[in-house]
Structure formats: structure tokens, C-alpha cells
Amino acid sequence: MELNHDFLFQLLRTPSPSSMEVTIQKKWMDYVKPFADEIITDNAGNAIGVLNKDADFKVLLAGHCDEIALVINRIDDNGFLYFDKMGGINPKAAIGMKVEILGLDQTITGVIGVNAQHHGGIKNDFELDDLFIDCGAKSKKEIEKFVQVGDLAVYKREPEMLMDRYISGRGLDNRTGAFIIAEVLRKLSDKKINVGVYAASTVNEETNMGGAYFAAAGINPTMAIACDVTFATDYPGVNQNKHGDVRLEGGPVLAKGAPINIKINRILEKTARSLNMKVQYELTSRSTGTDADRMRLTGKGVPVSLVSLPLRYMHSPVETASTKDIEEEIELLVHMIEGLSGNESLNPLED
């Protein structure tokens, strides 16, 4: 299967910090509109493509489109900007990076300054509030023409291919998930399916997972699958004894743990076997830390599963994933949904 690199890279190039997802959602809807039966939105800002909406058995696929970001919280008299995090920012990964500040009227470039090594360098125990952004302004009055407290910023980083095999860039977590569910919907659109499919590009996962709650509460699905990323452990310095063995090009990753509906996982595993596809596993003993947690606790309760893309260098400007894993996750979900009769029981106590 050949990936639609143009659409994937379009998503990856579009700033989409949590709470500021409108632009990317409009692009996502434009792509999905030609093959979805219907597109619905809600007051959280979710965009949901629908197939076979009259079916009683509803499958909700959720891939969040928001990315981590910086939020400006102070401007000093000399025009330097200080910031807090919008999501899980790693301070050490921010040093020396270029950023785009998404102002109300325009985008402005800045750099995250770092003390020269000749002057002692940066201290080992620094925090995010020790860092600052330099946009070249000479005063607070000058920079306030472009930037306000509360404005968001993302790393200025273009996605690129490594060895024509891996994609590297910022915010693969989880614009790849929004891409995957769109492609699943597209590939199912010309197939005969027995269930309703709701592909939701959700918002706010990196901060509060509110988008997933709105989506599941509004749809009332029979089952839901979160399509997110998880920690690859196949690079130097990772303790696999502690964090498990998850590899790029090792296949989609299924979660195992208390939140996960075991019968959905069995269907996924059976589908993978029929495709001669390898899957990997991660443990989510108490919670998943993904949209699955919020979807599960809507309405009368929703059976959930989590299918993840292995990702190196999580929450850094150089997140890296395999195109092969993306392709296989799409294929797995398409065949799994295509094989549903709509009469499946997801009750673990029923045969």
C-alpha cells in the first residue's frame, strides 16, 4: 500500500497546538469530505467522518490532531519572551530550537536562547522557566505589536524522510493518528461494511482529552479504538528490561491492561494473523494515557482498545516513525472493521 505522503506531510506542516486545532481540522475535513457519507463537528472542535451512519453497531476511531506547544506567559522589558508548556514539553529538547509564535494577526519566528558554553553554559538542573525566546525585539513595547501573553508557539521544524523509510519531525504525536483514521475511512468507503464507522480527529488530547469525551458522548459508540503513538525502545540508552521491547517496523502495538476490552484485542489479533502481520504489545495496567481513557467512561461505558504507532524520541522536535508501521496499522484496522458482522458481543463473560 502506498502512503499518501502529500496529505500526511500537509498535516505535519500545519501547526496544531492543543486548543488551536481549527486550521488542521479544516484541512482534515477537506480531505475526508469526498469519500465520507457525512462529516459532523461538535462544540469541542472535533471533526468526524462517517460511513454507514444508519448501522446500529458503531465503531469509533479516534486519532488526536493536537500537538504539544509552548504558551507565552511573560514578556520582559527587553522584549524576551518566557513560556510555560501546553502539553508534555521536554525542557532539554527545547534548547537552541527555532519556534514559530502563532500570534493573533501573524506568525513570528524566534529562537530559544542558551547561555554560551564560554560563559558557563546552561546549568544541569534547569527548568522550563529558565528558558526564553528571542525574536530580535529591542523592547517589550516592540514585541507586543506581534505577541501577547497566552499566544502559543511550536518548534519551527519541517518533516522529512530518513533513508526513504522513516518520517521525522515535530508532532507526529499524533497527527499520524489523524492521518491513519482518515485513510482507514477512505479505504472502507468503497467496501461493503456491516457497521457504522466514525473516524474522529479529536482535539485537546495533549492537555485534557476533552475532545475524546465529546466525541464518544455524542456518538454513543458500540466500541472505540484510540489510534495514537507509543514509546519505541529500539535506540541507544533505553532500558528495555524496564520499558519493554517495541521497535520501528515491528508492526502496530496493541495495549494490554485493565482499561482494554479483551474481545476487541482478540478480533485485532485474529485479523493480524489472517494478514500474516506481526503485532507488538505494551502494558497499560491502570490507564492508557490516551483518548481511550476518556472514551471508555462516557455514557453507560464504552469498550475500548488502543492501537499505537511505535515512535522514537517522544515529545521532541525530531519524533521518528516508520512508514511501514503506518501502512500496516491502516491495513489492520481496515480489515478488522470490514470483517465485523455487527452482531459481535464485546462482553468478556459471554462466549
Tab-separated table of C-alpha atoms in Angstrom:
chain	number	residue	atom	x	y	z
A	1	MET	CA	0.000	0.000	0.000
A	2	GLU	CA	1.363	3.402	-0.949
A	3	LEU	CA	1.013	6.153	1.643
A	4	ASN	CA	-0.497	9.487	0.661
A	5	HIS	CA	2.625	11.394	1.640
A	6	ASP	CA	1.218	14.709	0.417
A	7	PHE	CA	-1.683	14.646	2.878
A	8	LEU	CA	0.427	13.294	5.742
A	9	PHE	CA	3.070	15.982	5.254
A	10	GLN	CA	0.357	18.627	4.909
A	11	LEU	CA	-0.898	17.672	8.369
A	12	LEU	CA	2.613	17.574	9.817
A	13	ARG	CA	3.389	21.054	8.455
A	14	THR	CA	0.238	22.569	9.958
A	15	PRO	CA	0.663	23.980	13.478
A	16	SER	CA	-1.997	22.439	15.705
A	17	PRO	CA	-1.235	23.116	19.366
A	18	SER	CA	-3.798	21.882	21.827
A	19	SER	CA	-6.654	24.430	21.947
A	20	MET	CA	-5.728	25.784	18.488
A	21	GLU	CA	-6.733	22.996	16.093
A	22	VAL	CA	-9.169	24.780	13.762
A	23	THR	CA	-6.783	25.121	10.807
A	24	ILE	CA	-5.700	21.495	10.776
A	25	GLN	CA	-9.285	20.305	11.281
A	26	LYS	CA	-10.449	22.212	8.203
A	27	LYS	CA	-7.694	20.569	6.144
A	28	TRP	CA	-8.641	17.165	7.551
A	29	MET	CA	-12.307	17.705	6.674
A	30	ASP	CA	-11.465	18.872	3.154
A	31	TYR	CA	-9.574	15.622	2.594
A	32	VAL	CA	-12.252	13.358	4.074
A	33	LYS	CA	-15.294	15.062	2.543
A	34	PRO	CA	-15.152	13.371	-0.908
A	35	PHE	CA	-15.460	9.843	0.485
A	36	ALA	CA	-17.327	10.227	3.793
A	37	ASP	CA	-21.104	9.849	3.829
A	38	GLU	CA	-21.220	12.730	6.261
A	39	ILE	CA	-18.938	14.952	8.305
A	40	ILE	CA	-20.059	16.084	11.716
A	41	THR	CA	-18.460	18.508	14.142
A	42	ASP	CA	-19.103	19.410	17.758
A	43	ASN	CA	-18.544	22.216	20.239
A	44	ALA	CA	-15.170	20.823	21.315
A	45	GLY	CA	-13.817	21.185	17.783
A	46	ASN	CA	-13.746	17.523	16.786
A	47	ALA	CA	-14.092	16.634	13.099
A	48	ILE	CA	-15.761	13.268	12.449
A	49	GLY	CA	-16.118	11.461	9.142
A	50	VAL	CA	-18.942	8.921	9.000
A	51	LEU	CA	-19.702	5.829	6.924
A	52	ASN	CA	-22.900	3.753	7.117
A	53	LYS	CA	-24.467	6.016	9.726
A	54	ASP	CA	-27.718	4.022	9.980
A	55	ALA	CA	-25.977	0.927	11.363
A	56	ASP	CA	-26.759	0.063	14.985
A	57	PHE	CA	-23.223	-1.208	15.687
A	58	LYS	CA	-20.941	1.851	15.739
A	59	VAL	CA	-17.140	1.787	15.653
A	60	LEU	CA	-15.432	4.978	16.777
A	61	LEU	CA	-11.811	5.526	15.705
A	62	ALA	CA	-10.087	8.420	17.466
A	63	GLY	CA	-6.809	9.991	16.395
A	64	HIS	CA	-5.986	13.296	18.031
A	65	CYS	CA	-4.761	16.124	15.814
A	66	ASP	CA	-3.304	18.381	18.504
A	67	GLU	CA	0.381	18.668	19.307
A	68	ILE	CA	2.382	19.859	22.289
A	69	ALA	CA	3.328	23.537	22.339
A	70	LEU	CA	4.706	26.442	24.327
A	71	VAL	CA	2.478	29.164	25.767
A	72	ILE	CA	3.844	32.652	26.335
A	73	ASN	CA	3.366	33.661	29.980
A	74	ARG	CA	5.614	36.709	30.409
A	75	ILE	CA	7.287	39.424	28.343
A	76	ASP	CA	10.188	41.272	29.951
A	77	ASP	CA	11.168	44.902	29.441
A	78	ASN	CA	13.857	43.956	26.904
A	79	GLY	CA	11.405	42.054	24.681
A	80	PHE	CA	12.393	38.497	25.679
A	81	LEU	CA	9.526	36.010	25.960
A	82	TYR	CA	9.140	33.448	28.724
A	83	PHE	CA	6.868	30.467	28.408
A	84	ASP	CA	5.117	27.546	30.049
A	85	LYS	CA	4.155	24.253	28.462
A	86	MET	CA	0.969	23.285	26.657
A	87	GLY	CA	1.330	19.528	26.973
A	88	GLY	CA	4.416	17.477	27.759
A	89	ILE	CA	7.305	19.719	26.702
A	90	ASN	CA	10.799	18.421	27.489
A	91	PRO	CA	12.951	21.439	28.521
A	92	LYS	CA	16.180	19.783	27.393
A	93	ALA	CA	14.819	19.241	23.876
A	94	ALA	CA	13.877	22.931	23.614
A	95	ILE	CA	17.381	24.336	23.969
A	96	GLY	CA	18.566	26.112	20.844
A	97	MET	CA	15.407	25.441	18.844
A	98	LYS	CA	13.689	27.834	16.473
A	99	VAL	CA	9.997	28.421	17.164
A	100	GLU	CA	7.000	29.896	15.417
A	101	ILE	CA	4.806	32.044	17.647
A	102	LEU	CA	1.235	31.915	16.434
A	103	GLY	CA	0.084	35.465	17.082
A	104	LEU	CA	-3.421	36.759	16.569
A	105	ASP	CA	-2.611	38.507	13.289
A	106	GLN	CA	0.609	36.838	12.131
A	107	THR	CA	3.249	34.249	12.857
A	108	ILE	CA	6.636	35.410	14.090
A	109	THR	CA	9.899	33.472	14.340
A	110	GLY	CA	12.008	33.281	17.469
A	111	VAL	CA	14.876	31.275	18.922
A	112	ILE	CA	15.150	29.682	22.336
A	113	GLY	CA	18.308	31.240	23.686
A	114	VAL	CA	21.019	29.351	25.521
A	115	ASN	CA	23.972	30.634	27.509
A	116	ALA	CA	27.225	30.132	25.575
A	117	GLN	CA	29.490	27.387	26.896
A	118	HIS	CA	32.251	30.032	27.139
A	119	HIS	CA	30.098	31.773	29.752
A	120	GLY	CA	29.395	28.624	31.726
A	121	GLY	CA	26.675	27.080	29.575
A	122	ILE	CA	23.274	26.117	30.876
A	123	LYS	CA	23.002	24.697	34.374
A	124	ASN	CA	22.315	20.990	34.721
A	125	ASP	CA	19.170	21.339	36.823
A	126	PHE	CA	17.403	23.965	34.717
A	127	GLU	CA	13.628	24.145	34.341
A	128	LEU	CA	11.366	25.404	31.578
A	129	ASP	CA	11.076	28.813	33.240
A	130	ASP	CA	14.858	29.258	32.932
A	131	LEU	CA	14.489	29.380	29.143
A	132	PHE	CA	13.375	32.303	26.985
A	133	ILE	CA	12.559	33.168	23.367
A	134	ASP	CA	14.442	35.863	21.472
A	135	CYS	CA	12.536	37.278	18.482
A	136	GLY	CA	15.020	40.065	17.827
A	137	ALA	CA	12.886	42.738	19.500
A	138	LYS	CA	14.586	45.542	21.437
A	139	SER	CA	11.787	46.225	23.901
A	140	LYS	CA	8.548	44.978	25.405
A	141	LYS	CA	6.683	47.690	23.507
A	142	GLU	CA	8.079	46.476	20.180
A	143	ILE	CA	7.367	42.777	20.635
A	144	GLU	CA	3.852	43.405	21.975
A	145	LYS	CA	2.897	44.547	18.483
A	146	PHE	CA	3.254	40.882	17.465
A	147	VAL	CA	2.946	38.727	20.595
A	148	GLN	CA	0.606	38.645	23.572
A	149	VAL	CA	0.620	36.665	26.794
A	150	GLY	CA	-1.306	33.462	26.049
A	151	ASP	CA	-0.058	33.110	22.462
A	152	LEU	CA	1.111	29.623	21.510
A	153	ALA	CA	4.352	28.575	19.851
A	154	VAL	CA	5.554	25.397	18.158
A	155	TYR	CA	9.001	24.266	17.102
A	156	LYS	CA	9.924	25.520	13.628
A	157	ARG	CA	10.679	22.136	12.141
A	158	GLU	CA	9.961	20.670	8.704
A	159	PRO	CA	9.052	16.966	8.463
A	160	GLU	CA	11.492	14.918	6.416
A	161	MET	CA	12.259	11.382	5.347
A	162	LEU	CA	15.187	9.394	6.731
A	163	MET	CA	16.585	6.773	4.325
A	164	ASP	CA	13.200	6.794	2.499
A	165	ARG	CA	11.959	4.663	5.381
A	166	TYR	CA	11.232	6.779	8.419
A	167	ILE	CA	9.452	10.118	8.882
A	168	SER	CA	10.991	12.578	11.337
A	169	GLY	CA	9.622	15.864	12.600
A	170	ARG	CA	7.616	17.504	15.332
A	171	GLY	CA	4.111	16.491	16.302
A	172	LEU	CA	3.985	13.008	14.786
A	173	ASP	CA	2.221	12.548	18.114
A	174	ASN	CA	-0.429	12.461	16.911
A	175	ARG	CA	-1.063	13.931	13.505
A	176	THR	CA	-0.080	10.452	12.290
A	177	GLY	CA	-3.149	9.134	14.122
A	178	ALA	CA	-5.423	11.698	12.479
A	179	PHE	CA	-3.915	10.651	9.150
A	180	ILE	CA	-4.365	6.931	9.839
A	181	ILE	CA	-8.059	7.170	10.688
A	182	ALA	CA	-8.710	9.303	7.590
A	183	GLU	CA	-7.040	6.663	5.424
A	184	VAL	CA	-8.996	3.869	7.112
A	185	LEU	CA	-12.210	5.722	6.316
A	186	ARG	CA	-11.137	6.286	2.720
A	187	LYS	CA	-10.279	2.630	2.144
A	188	LEU	CA	-13.527	1.457	3.740
A	189	SER	CA	-15.622	3.854	1.669
A	190	ASP	CA	-15.662	1.557	-1.365
A	191	LYS	CA	-16.240	-1.644	0.614
A	192	LYS	CA	-19.408	-3.265	1.883
A	193	ILE	CA	-19.397	-2.917	5.655
A	194	ASN	CA	-21.925	-4.057	8.230
A	195	VAL	CA	-21.134	-1.461	10.891
A	196	GLY	CA	-21.100	2.296	11.183
A	197	VAL	CA	-17.660	3.852	11.177
A	198	TYR	CA	-16.925	7.173	12.861
A	199	ALA	CA	-13.391	8.464	12.289
A	200	ALA	CA	-12.832	11.300	14.758
A	201	SER	CA	-9.940	13.709	14.505
A	202	THR	CA	-10.055	14.723	18.154
A	203	VAL	CA	-8.756	17.791	19.950
A	204	ASN	CA	-7.081	18.538	23.285
A	205	GLU	CA	-5.603	15.082	23.927
A	206	GLU	CA	-2.248	16.522	24.964
A	207	THR	CA	-3.851	18.653	27.670
A	208	ASN	CA	-7.163	17.234	28.916
A	209	MET	CA	-8.575	14.645	26.448
A	210	GLY	CA	-11.809	16.606	26.352
A	211	GLY	CA	-12.236	16.093	22.631
A	212	ALA	CA	-12.423	12.336	23.053
A	213	TYR	CA	-15.089	12.733	25.712
A	214	PHE	CA	-17.228	14.968	23.478
A	215	ALA	CA	-16.837	12.589	20.529
A	216	ALA	CA	-17.785	9.419	22.388
A	217	ALA	CA	-20.559	11.065	24.391
A	218	GLY	CA	-22.086	12.435	21.191
A	219	ILE	CA	-21.800	9.262	19.125
A	220	ASN	CA	-22.530	6.648	21.813
A	221	PRO	CA	-20.407	4.019	20.030
A	222	THR	CA	-20.621	0.267	20.474
A	223	MET	CA	-16.829	0.168	20.646
A	224	ALA	CA	-13.979	2.635	20.330
A	225	ILE	CA	-10.356	2.363	19.285
A	226	ALA	CA	-7.826	5.068	20.056
A	227	CYS	CA	-5.139	5.364	17.369
A	228	ASP	CA	-2.155	7.017	18.994
A	229	VAL	CA	1.607	6.616	19.312
A	230	THR	CA	3.675	4.765	21.883
A	231	PHE	CA	7.288	4.690	23.001
A	232	ALA	CA	9.661	2.815	20.720
A	233	THR	CA	12.569	1.394	22.724
A	234	ASP	CA	14.881	0.367	19.899
A	235	TYR	CA	17.512	3.101	20.131
A	236	PRO	CA	20.594	3.575	22.349
A	237	GLY	CA	20.143	4.394	26.010
A	238	VAL	CA	16.704	2.848	26.563
A	239	ASN	CA	16.351	0.197	29.291
A	240	GLN	CA	14.279	-2.491	27.571
A	241	ASN	CA	14.084	-4.516	30.777
A	242	LYS	CA	12.150	-1.623	32.274
A	243	HIS	CA	10.316	-0.216	29.261
A	244	GLY	CA	9.771	-3.293	27.065
A	245	ASP	CA	10.845	-4.084	23.526
A	246	VAL	CA	8.932	-2.003	20.949
A	247	ARG	CA	10.563	-1.467	17.564
A	248	LEU	CA	10.070	0.571	14.448
A	249	GLU	CA	8.968	-1.758	11.638
A	250	GLY	CA	7.842	-4.242	14.287
A	251	GLY	CA	4.166	-3.692	13.485
A	252	PRO	CA	1.232	-1.985	15.226
A	253	VAL	CA	1.263	-2.019	19.020
A	254	LEU	CA	-1.741	-3.354	20.950
A	255	ALA	CA	-2.267	-2.344	24.572
A	256	LYS	CA	-2.903	-4.862	27.319
A	257	GLY	CA	-4.297	-3.851	30.683
A	258	ALA	CA	-7.351	-3.163	32.799
A	259	PRO	CA	-8.892	-0.464	30.541
A	260	ILE	CA	-8.675	-2.609	27.395
A	261	ASN	CA	-11.553	-4.774	26.210
A	262	ILE	CA	-10.041	-8.195	25.664
A	263	LYS	CA	-12.550	-9.198	22.996
A	264	ILE	CA	-11.648	-6.246	20.783
A	265	ASN	CA	-8.000	-7.205	21.129
A	266	ARG	CA	-8.798	-10.768	20.118
A	267	ILE	CA	-10.506	-9.527	16.967
A	268	LEU	CA	-7.469	-7.383	16.170
A	269	GLU	CA	-5.107	-10.304	16.781
A	270	LYS	CA	-7.179	-12.631	14.629
A	271	THR	CA	-7.172	-10.054	11.843
A	272	ALA	CA	-3.397	-9.634	12.095
A	273	ARG	CA	-2.906	-13.407	11.842
A	274	SER	CA	-5.082	-13.540	8.730
A	275	LEU	CA	-2.846	-10.871	7.183
A	276	ASN	CA	0.336	-12.589	8.336
A	277	MET	CA	1.120	-9.334	10.148
A	278	LYS	CA	3.207	-9.015	13.274
A	279	VAL	CA	1.882	-7.008	16.196
A	280	GLN	CA	3.649	-5.745	19.286
A	281	TYR	CA	2.368	-5.149	22.802
A	282	GLU	CA	2.571	-2.533	25.501
A	283	LEU	CA	1.255	-2.660	29.060
A	284	THR	CA	-1.343	-0.136	30.232
A	285	SER	CA	-2.138	-1.604	33.614
A	286	ARG	CA	-4.259	1.188	35.129
A	287	SER	CA	-4.794	3.687	32.319
A	288	THR	CA	-3.559	4.265	28.793
A	289	GLY	CA	-2.790	7.985	28.910
A	290	THR	CA	-4.674	8.350	25.620
A	291	ASP	CA	-8.136	9.217	24.307
A	292	ALA	CA	-9.164	5.645	25.129
A	293	ASP	CA	-9.424	6.550	28.827
A	294	ARG	CA	-11.983	9.299	28.266
A	295	MET	CA	-14.000	7.453	25.622
A	296	ARG	CA	-14.298	4.430	27.910
A	297	LEU	CA	-16.046	6.440	30.613
A	298	THR	CA	-18.782	8.062	28.536
A	299	GLY	CA	-22.478	7.137	28.640
A	300	LYS	CA	-23.029	3.664	30.033
A	301	GLY	CA	-19.394	2.847	29.361
A	302	VAL	CA	-17.679	2.078	26.048
A	303	PRO	CA	-15.498	-0.999	25.359
A	304	VAL	CA	-12.156	0.343	24.153
A	305	SER	CA	-8.884	-0.752	22.659
A	306	LEU	CA	-5.696	1.107	21.795
A	307	VAL	CA	-3.671	0.589	18.621
A	308	SER	CA	-0.448	2.565	18.608
A	309	LEU	CA	2.305	3.539	16.218
A	310	PRO	CA	5.853	2.962	17.545
A	311	LEU	CA	7.547	6.356	17.909
A	312	ARG	CA	11.117	7.285	18.739
A	313	TYR	CA	12.007	10.458	20.683
A	314	MET	CA	8.515	11.195	22.013
A	315	HIS	CA	7.653	14.865	22.602
A	316	SER	CA	10.802	16.157	20.949
A	317	PRO	CA	11.267	18.153	17.709
A	318	VAL	CA	12.597	15.004	15.991
A	319	GLU	CA	9.918	12.383	16.638
A	320	THR	CA	10.526	9.490	14.258
A	321	ALA	CA	8.199	6.767	12.953
A	322	SER	CA	8.191	4.124	10.214
A	323	THR	CA	6.061	4.425	7.090
A	324	LYS	CA	5.786	0.625	7.105
A	325	ASP	CA	4.170	0.681	10.550
A	326	ILE	CA	1.723	3.374	9.412
A	327	GLU	CA	0.759	1.297	6.382
A	328	GLU	CA	0.276	-1.828	8.467
A	329	GLU	CA	-1.852	-0.075	11.074
A	330	ILE	CA	-4.159	1.219	8.340
A	331	GLU	CA	-4.368	-2.243	6.786
A	332	LEU	CA	-5.075	-3.891	10.156
A	333	LEU	CA	-7.923	-1.521	11.015
A	334	VAL	CA	-9.482	-1.676	7.544
A	335	HIS	CA	-9.590	-5.476	7.521
A	336	MET	CA	-10.718	-5.673	11.132
A	337	ILE	CA	-13.694	-3.381	10.540
A	338	GLU	CA	-14.510	-4.968	7.200
A	339	GLY	CA	-14.740	-8.338	8.965
A	340	LEU	CA	-17.233	-7.226	11.620
A	341	SER	CA	-20.737	-8.636	11.256
A	342	GLY	CA	-22.312	-6.089	13.570
A	343	ASN	CA	-23.535	-8.861	15.873
A	344	GLU	CA	-20.357	-9.238	17.936
A	345	SER	CA	-20.675	-9.305	21.705
A	346	LEU	CA	-17.926	-7.408	23.489
A	347	ASN	CA	-18.977	-8.713	26.895
A	348	PRO	CA	-15.971	-10.695	28.211
A	349	LEU	CA	-18.319	-13.014	30.118
A	350	GLU	CA	-20.202	-14.076	27.009
A	351	ASP	CA	-18.851	-16.659	24.577
